[in-house]
Coordinates of C-alpha atoms in Angstrom, one line a residue:
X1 CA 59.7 121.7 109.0
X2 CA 56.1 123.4 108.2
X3 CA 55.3 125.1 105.3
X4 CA 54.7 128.4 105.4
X5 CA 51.6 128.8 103.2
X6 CA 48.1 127.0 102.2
X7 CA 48.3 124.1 99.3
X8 CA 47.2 124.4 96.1
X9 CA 46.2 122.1 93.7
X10 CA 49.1 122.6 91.5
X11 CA 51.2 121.7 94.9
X12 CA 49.3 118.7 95.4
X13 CA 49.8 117.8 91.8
X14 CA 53.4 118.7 92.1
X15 CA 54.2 116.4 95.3
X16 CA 52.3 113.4 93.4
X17 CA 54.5 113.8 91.3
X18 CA 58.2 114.5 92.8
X19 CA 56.8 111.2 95.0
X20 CA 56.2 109.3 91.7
X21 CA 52.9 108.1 92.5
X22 CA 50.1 107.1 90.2
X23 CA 46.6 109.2 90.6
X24 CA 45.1 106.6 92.4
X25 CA 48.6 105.3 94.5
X26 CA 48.6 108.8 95.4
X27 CA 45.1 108.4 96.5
X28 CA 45.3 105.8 98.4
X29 CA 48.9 107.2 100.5
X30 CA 46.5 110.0 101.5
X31 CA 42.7 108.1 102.2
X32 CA 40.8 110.1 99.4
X33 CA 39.5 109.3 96.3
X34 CA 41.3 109.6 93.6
X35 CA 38.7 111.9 91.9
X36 CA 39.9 114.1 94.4
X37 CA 42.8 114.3 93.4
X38 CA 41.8 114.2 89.7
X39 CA 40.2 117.7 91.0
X40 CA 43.0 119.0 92.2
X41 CA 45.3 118.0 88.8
X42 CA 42.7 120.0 86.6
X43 CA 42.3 122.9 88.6
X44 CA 45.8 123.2 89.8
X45 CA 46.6 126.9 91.8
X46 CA 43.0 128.0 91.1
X47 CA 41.4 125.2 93.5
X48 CA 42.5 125.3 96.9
X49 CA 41.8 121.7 98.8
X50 CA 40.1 121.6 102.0
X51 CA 40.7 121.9 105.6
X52 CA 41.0 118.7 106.2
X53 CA 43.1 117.6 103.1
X54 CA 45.3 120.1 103.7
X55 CA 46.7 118.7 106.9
X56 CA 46.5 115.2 104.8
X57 CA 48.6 116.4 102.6
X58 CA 51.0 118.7 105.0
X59 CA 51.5 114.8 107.0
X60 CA 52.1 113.6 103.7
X61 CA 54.8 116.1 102.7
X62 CA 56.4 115.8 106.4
X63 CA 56.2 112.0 107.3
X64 CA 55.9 110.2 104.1
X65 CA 58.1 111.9 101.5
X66 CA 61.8 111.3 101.6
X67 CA 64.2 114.2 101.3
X68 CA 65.1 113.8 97.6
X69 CA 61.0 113.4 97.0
X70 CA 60.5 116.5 99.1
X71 CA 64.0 118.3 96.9
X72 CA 61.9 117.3 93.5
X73 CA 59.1 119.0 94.7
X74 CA 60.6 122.1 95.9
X75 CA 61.9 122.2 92.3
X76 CA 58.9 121.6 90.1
X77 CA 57.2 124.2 92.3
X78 CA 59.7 126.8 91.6
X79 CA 59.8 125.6 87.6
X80 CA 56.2 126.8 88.1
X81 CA 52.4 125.9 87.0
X82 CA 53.3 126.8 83.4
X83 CA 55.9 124.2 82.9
X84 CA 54.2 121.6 84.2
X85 CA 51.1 122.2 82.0
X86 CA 53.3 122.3 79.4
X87 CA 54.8 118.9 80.1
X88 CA 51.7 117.0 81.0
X89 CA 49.8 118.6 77.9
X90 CA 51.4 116.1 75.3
X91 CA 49.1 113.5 76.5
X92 CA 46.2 116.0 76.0
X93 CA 47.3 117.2 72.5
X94 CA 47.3 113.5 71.4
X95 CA 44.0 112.7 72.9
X96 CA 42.2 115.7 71.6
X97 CA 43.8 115.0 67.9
X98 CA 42.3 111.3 67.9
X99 CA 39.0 112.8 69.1
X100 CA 39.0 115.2 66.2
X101 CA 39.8 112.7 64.0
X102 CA 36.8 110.1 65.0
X103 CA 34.5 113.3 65.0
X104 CA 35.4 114.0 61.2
X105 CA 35.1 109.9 60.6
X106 CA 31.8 110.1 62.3
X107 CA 30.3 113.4 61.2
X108 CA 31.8 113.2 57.5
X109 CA 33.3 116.5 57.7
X110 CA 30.8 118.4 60.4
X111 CA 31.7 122.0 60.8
X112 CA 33.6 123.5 63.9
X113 CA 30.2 124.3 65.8
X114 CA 29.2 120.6 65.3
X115 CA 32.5 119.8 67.3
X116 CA 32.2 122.2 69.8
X117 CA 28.5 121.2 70.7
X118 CA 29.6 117.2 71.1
X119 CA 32.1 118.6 73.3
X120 CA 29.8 120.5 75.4
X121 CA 27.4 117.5 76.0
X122 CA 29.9 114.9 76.4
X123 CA 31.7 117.5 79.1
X124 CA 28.4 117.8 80.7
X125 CA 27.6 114.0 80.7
X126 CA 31.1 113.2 82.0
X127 CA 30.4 115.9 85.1
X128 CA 26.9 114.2 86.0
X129 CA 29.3 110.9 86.3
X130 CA 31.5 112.6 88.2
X131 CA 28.7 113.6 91.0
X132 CA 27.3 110.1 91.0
X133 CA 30.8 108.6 91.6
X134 CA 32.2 110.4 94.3
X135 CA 31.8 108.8 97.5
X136 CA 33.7 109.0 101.2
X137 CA 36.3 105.8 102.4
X138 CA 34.4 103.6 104.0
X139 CA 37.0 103.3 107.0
X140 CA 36.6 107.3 107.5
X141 CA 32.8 106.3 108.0
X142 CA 33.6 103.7 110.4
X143 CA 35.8 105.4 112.1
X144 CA 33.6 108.5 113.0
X145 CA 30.5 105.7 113.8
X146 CA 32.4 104.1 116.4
X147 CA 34.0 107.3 118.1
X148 CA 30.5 108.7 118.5
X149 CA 28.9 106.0 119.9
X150 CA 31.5 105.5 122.3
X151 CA 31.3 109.1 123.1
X152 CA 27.3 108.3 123.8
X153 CA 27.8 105.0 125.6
X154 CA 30.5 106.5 128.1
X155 CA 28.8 110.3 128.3
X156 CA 27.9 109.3 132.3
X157 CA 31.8 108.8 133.2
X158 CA 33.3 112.0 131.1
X159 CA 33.6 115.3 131.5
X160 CA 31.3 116.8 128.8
X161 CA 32.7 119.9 128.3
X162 CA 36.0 118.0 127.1
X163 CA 33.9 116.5 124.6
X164 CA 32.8 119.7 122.8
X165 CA 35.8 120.7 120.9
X166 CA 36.1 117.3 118.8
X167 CA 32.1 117.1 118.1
X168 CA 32.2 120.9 116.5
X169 CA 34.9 120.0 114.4
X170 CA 33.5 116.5 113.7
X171 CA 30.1 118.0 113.0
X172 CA 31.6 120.7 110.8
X173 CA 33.7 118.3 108.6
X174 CA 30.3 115.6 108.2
X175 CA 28.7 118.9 106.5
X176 CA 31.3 118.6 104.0
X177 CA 31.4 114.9 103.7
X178 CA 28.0 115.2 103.0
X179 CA 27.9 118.0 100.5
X180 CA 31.4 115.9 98.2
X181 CA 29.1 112.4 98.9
X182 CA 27.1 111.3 96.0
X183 CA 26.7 107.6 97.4
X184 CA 22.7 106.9 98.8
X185 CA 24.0 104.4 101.5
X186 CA 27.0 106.8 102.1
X187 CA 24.9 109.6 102.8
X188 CA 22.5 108.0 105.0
X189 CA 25.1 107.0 107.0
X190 CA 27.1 110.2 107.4
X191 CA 23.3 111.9 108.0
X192 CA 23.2 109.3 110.9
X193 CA 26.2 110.4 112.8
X194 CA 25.7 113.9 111.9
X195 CA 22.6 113.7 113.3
X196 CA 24.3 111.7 116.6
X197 CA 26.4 114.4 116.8
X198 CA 24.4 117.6 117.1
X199 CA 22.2 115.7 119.4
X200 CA 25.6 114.9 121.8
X201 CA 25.9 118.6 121.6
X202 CA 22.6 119.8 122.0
X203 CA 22.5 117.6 125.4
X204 CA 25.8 119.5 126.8
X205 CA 24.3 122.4 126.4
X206 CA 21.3 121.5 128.3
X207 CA 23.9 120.4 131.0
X208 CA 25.6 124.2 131.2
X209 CA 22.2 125.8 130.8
X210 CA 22.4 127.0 127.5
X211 CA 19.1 126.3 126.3
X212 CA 18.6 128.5 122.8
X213 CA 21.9 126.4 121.6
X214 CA 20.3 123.4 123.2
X215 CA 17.5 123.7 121.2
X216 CA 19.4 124.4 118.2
X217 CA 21.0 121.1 117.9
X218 CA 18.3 118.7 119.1
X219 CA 16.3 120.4 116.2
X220 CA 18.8 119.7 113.8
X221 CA 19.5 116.4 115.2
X222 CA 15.9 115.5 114.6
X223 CA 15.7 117.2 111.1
X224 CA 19.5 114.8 110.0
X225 CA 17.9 111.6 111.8
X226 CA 14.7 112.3 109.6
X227 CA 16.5 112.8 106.2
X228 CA 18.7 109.5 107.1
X229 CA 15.1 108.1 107.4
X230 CA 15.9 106.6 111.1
X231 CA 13.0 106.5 113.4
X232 CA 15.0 105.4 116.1
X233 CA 17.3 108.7 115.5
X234 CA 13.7 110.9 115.1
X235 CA 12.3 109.5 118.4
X236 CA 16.0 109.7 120.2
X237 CA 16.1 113.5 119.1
X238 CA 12.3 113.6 120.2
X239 CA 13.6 112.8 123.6
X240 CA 16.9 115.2 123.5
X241 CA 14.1 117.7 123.0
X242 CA 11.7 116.6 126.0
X243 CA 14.5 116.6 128.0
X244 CA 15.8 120.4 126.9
X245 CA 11.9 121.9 127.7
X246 CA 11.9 120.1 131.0
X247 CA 15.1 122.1 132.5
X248 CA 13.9 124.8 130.5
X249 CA 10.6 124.7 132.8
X250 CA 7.9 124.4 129.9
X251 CA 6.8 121.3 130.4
X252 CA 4.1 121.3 128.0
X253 CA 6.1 121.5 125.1
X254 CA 8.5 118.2 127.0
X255 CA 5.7 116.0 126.9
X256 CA 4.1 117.5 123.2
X257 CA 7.8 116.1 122.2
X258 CA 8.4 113.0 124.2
X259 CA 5.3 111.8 123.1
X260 CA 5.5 112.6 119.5
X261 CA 9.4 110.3 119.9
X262 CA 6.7 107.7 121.5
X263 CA 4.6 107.5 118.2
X264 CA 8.0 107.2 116.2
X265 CA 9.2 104.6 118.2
X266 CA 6.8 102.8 118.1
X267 CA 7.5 100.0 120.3
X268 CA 11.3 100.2 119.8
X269 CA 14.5 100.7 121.9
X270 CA 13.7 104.7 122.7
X271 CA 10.1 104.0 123.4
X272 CA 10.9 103.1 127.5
X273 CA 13.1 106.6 127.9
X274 CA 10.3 108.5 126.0
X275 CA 8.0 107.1 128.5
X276 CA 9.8 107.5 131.5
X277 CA 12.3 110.5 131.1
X278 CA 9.9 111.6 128.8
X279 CA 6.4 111.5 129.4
X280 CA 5.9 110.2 133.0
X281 CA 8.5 113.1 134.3
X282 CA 6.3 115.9 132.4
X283 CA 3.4 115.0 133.8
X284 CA 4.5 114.9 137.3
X285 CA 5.1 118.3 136.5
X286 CA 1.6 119.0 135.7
X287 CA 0.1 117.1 138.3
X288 CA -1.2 114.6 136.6
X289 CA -1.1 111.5 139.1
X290 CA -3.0 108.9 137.3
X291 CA -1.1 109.5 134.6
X292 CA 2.4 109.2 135.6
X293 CA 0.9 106.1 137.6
X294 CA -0.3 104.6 133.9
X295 CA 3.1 106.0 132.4
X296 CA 5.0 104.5 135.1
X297 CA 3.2 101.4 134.5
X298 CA 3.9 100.8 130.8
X299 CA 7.4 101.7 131.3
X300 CA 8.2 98.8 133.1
X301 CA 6.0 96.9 130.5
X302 CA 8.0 98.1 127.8
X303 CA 11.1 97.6 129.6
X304 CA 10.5 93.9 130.3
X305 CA 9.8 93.2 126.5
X306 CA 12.3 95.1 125.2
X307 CA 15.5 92.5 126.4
X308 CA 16.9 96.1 128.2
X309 CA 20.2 95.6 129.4
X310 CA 21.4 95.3 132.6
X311 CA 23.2 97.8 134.9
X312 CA 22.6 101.8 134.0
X313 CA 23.7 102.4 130.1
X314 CA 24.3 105.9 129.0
X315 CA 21.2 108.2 129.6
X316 CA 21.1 109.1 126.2
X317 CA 21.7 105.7 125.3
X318 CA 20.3 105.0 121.2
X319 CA 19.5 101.7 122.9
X320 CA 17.0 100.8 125.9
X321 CA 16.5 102.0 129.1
X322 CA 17.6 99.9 131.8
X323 CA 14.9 98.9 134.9
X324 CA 17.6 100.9 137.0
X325 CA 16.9 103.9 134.9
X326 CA 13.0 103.6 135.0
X327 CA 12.6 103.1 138.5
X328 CA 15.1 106.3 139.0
X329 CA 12.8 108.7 136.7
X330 CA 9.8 107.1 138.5
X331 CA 11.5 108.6 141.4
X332 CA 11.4 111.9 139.9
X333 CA 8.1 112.1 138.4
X334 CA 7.0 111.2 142.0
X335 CA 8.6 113.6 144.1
X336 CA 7.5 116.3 141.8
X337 CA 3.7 114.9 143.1
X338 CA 4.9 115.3 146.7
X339 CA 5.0 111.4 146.9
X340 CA 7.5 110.3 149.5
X341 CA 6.7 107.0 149.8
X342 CA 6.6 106.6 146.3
X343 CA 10.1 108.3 145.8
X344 CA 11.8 106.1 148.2
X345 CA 9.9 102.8 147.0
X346 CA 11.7 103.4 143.5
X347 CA 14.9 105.0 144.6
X348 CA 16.1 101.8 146.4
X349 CA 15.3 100.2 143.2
X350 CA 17.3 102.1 141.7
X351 CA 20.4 102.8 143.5
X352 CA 20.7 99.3 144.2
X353 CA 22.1 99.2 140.6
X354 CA 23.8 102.1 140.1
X355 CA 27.0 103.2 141.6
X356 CA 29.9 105.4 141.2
X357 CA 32.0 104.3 138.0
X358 CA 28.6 103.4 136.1
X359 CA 26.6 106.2 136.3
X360 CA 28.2 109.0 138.9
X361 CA 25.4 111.9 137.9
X362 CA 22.2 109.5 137.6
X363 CA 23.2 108.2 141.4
X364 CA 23.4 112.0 142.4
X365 CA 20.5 113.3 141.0
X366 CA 18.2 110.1 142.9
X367 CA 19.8 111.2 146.2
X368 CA 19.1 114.3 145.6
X369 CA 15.5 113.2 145.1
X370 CA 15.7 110.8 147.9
X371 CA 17.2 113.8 150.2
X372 CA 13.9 116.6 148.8
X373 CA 11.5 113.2 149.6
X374 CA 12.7 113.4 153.1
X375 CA 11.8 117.1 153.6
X376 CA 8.2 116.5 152.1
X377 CA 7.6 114.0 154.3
X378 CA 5.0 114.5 157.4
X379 CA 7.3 113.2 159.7
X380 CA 10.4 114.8 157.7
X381 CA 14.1 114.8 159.2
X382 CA 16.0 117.8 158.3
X383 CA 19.8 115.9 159.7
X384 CA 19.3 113.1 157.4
X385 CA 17.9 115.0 154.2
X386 CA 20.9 117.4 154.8
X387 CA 23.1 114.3 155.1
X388 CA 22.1 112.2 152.1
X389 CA 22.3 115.7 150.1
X390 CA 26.0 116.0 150.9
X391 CA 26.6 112.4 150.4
X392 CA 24.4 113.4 146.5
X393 CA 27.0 115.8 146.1
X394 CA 30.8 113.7 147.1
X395 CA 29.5 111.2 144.6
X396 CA 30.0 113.0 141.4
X397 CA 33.3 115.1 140.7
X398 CA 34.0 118.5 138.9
X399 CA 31.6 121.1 138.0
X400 CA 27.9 119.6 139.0
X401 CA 25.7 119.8 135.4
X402 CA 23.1 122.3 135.5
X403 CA 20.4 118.9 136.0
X404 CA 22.5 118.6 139.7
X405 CA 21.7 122.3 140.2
X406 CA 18.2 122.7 139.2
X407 CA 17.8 119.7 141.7
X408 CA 20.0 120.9 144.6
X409 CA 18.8 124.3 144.5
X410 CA 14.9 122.7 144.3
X411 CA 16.4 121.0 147.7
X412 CA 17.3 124.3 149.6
X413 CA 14.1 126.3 148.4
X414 CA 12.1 123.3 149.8
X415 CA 14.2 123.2 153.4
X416 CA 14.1 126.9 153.5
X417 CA 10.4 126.9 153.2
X418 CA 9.9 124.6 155.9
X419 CA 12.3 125.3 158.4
X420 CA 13.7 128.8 157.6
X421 CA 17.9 129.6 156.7
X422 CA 19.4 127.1 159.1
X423 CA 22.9 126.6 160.0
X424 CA 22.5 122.8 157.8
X425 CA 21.2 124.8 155.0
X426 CA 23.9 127.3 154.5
X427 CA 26.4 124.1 154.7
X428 CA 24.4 122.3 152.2
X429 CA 24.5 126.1 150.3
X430 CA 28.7 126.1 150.5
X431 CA 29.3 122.6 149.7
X432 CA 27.7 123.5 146.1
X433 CA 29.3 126.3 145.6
X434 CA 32.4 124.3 146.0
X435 CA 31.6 122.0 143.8
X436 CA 30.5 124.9 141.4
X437 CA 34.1 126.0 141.8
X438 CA 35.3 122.6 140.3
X439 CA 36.9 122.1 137.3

């Protein structure tokens, strides 16, 4: 059964010991350090452990303690705190008379004011120890490293949203980690997947539209990434935030970002999605031909020297871009020139590697541009645009992400403009708001 109330530290004193477990035995049954529960002994009822202990220690009362443990510590709980300072103080009372005694051996005879002060300082020394020594379990570290980058490498075959639950509560717990963690190598770690995390988030939110919170967490990504002193987390934050202003509309600020990433990257893994998603995507929003052309250009230079992998990684991969990837951004930054030739010369390249169980949204989102190329064309063909944009939209399933709708709705301004509201149009018009309907 449940208890019906919040541990204490006394409780968590007083289950160590109906369970008759040493401080660090204790410990160890429960995955924390035993300075923790050290804490939790000297502070009893007036410390209160955290969320997360708290269900440790409920699993610990539940599962691991047997029915005569869990009997003993119904009883020393009801005996009360009293009592059991009162039996655990004989210890105490003997320590504190041999240190009295080597303080009078010491001092010859110093006065009470003398003892106090030693007291004081050795208290305080003791305390500065403490910080320095409390650290996180290393398989807790591990543990939260792998889960978030498997969340990153398989983000293109998940539903997002699903993922949002588990990353706030991850995130929220990694502030705390970080605030008890007084290990260097510790904390740069924990700053690493903190920083992973809020930048998982912050690209969700760009998918649902919410750009403010978007913001919010690629910021923060950038600022953990930088105090874990990771360029390759800096410039993969840089390119969260490129990517947040460019379905935000204010392209400017994409490409002030994606190439600040660029500079941090150096010529490391995020330096060919800087370029292409980055850069080369911007400035076919602001017109700027030659320049997507050069961009374009030392993409594929970056991505042949970079030993990118093969297939279509995750888009917000911490590694490389793949050649599929570049060739389908090059798509993009092309159609937004009015480039139909161009659009369809790196679209083939493209879809040729990805399908639907690799990358599902990135193979929708270069129909789409294949389908807009079509209607820009001179010689354009409404039937087959309208038919590659359904096809663009049975590839992915649920709810399309809001880089699907910017696109799609980009696709019926585009065919109204030319050809007026026709009967293909308002089919192309229901099918997504179907798929809007999705869950």
């Amino acid at each position: 059964m449940m208890r019906g109330r919040a541990w204490t530290g006394f409780e968590a004193a007083a289950l160590q010991e109906a369970m008759r477990k040493s401080i660090r035995e204790f410990a160890a049954l429960l995955g924390v350090e035993t300075t923790t529960v050290n804490n939790w002994r000297s502070g009893l009822s007036a410390v209160k452990p955290r969320s997360t202990a708290q269900a440790i220690l409920d699993t610990a009362y539940l599962q691991r303690a047997s029915p005569a443990e869990r009997e003993r510590f119904g009883q020393i709980v009801a005996d009360g705190e009293a009592v059991w300072r009162d039996r655990h103080s004989t210890l105490l009372r003997h320590t504190q008379t041999a240190v009295a005694h080597t303080d009078r051996v010491d001092g010859g005879g110093s006065a009470e004011s003398g003892d106090q002060r030693i007291t004081t300082d050795l208290l305080a020394v003791l305390g500065r120890v403490h910080k320095l020594s409390r650290s996180v379990n290393p398989e807790v570290i591990d543990q939260l490293r792998i889960s978030t980058h498997h969340a990153i490498a398989n983000y293109e075959t998940v539903d997002p949203a699903g993922l949002v639950p588990a990353l706030k509560q991850q995130r929220a717990w990694l502030d705390e980690l970080i605030d008890e963690c007084s290990h260097p190598k510790q904390r740069s770690e924990l700053f690493d997947i903190a920083s992973e995390t809020s930048g998982l988030l912050g690209y969700i939110a760009v998918g649902t539209g919410h750009y403010s919170m978007a913001r919010a967490y690629c910021l923060e990504s950038f600022h953990l990434g930088d105090n874990a002193q990771n360029a390759n987390l800096t410039a993969w934050a840089r390119g969260l935030q490129s990517f947040c202003e460019y379905y935000a509309e204010r392209y400017e600020r994409a490409l002030d970002y994606a190439r600040d990433g660029l500079a941090r990257a150096e010529d490391g893994p995020q330096s060919v999605r800087l370029a292409i998603n980055g850069v080369a995507r911007a400035m076919g929003k602001l017109g700027d031909a030659d320049g997507v052309r050069r961009t374009v250009d030392r993409a594929y230079e970056l991505v042949t020297c970079d030993n990118a992998p093969d297939g279509v990684p995750s888009s917000i991969s911490l590694g490389s871009y793949s050649a599929a990837q570049v060739a389908g951004n090059a798509a993009t930054s092309y159609l937004s020139l009015a480039m139909p030739d161009k659009v369809e010369q790196y679209a083939e390249l493209a879809l040729a590697d990805m399908n639907n169980t690799n990358s599902p949204w990135g193979r929708s989102l270069v129909m789409i541009d294949v389908a807009r190329s079509h209607v820009l064309a001179e010689d354009a063909d409404l039937d087959a645009a309208v038919a590659i944009m359904h096809d663009a939209l049975d590839t992915s399933r649920g709810k399309p992400m809001a880089q699907v709708q910017r696109r799609a709705s980009e696709f019926l301004r585009d065919v109204a403009e030319r050809w007026g509201d026709t009967s293909q149009l308002k089919g192309v018009r229901d099918a997504l708001a179907s798929k809007d309907g999705e869950k």
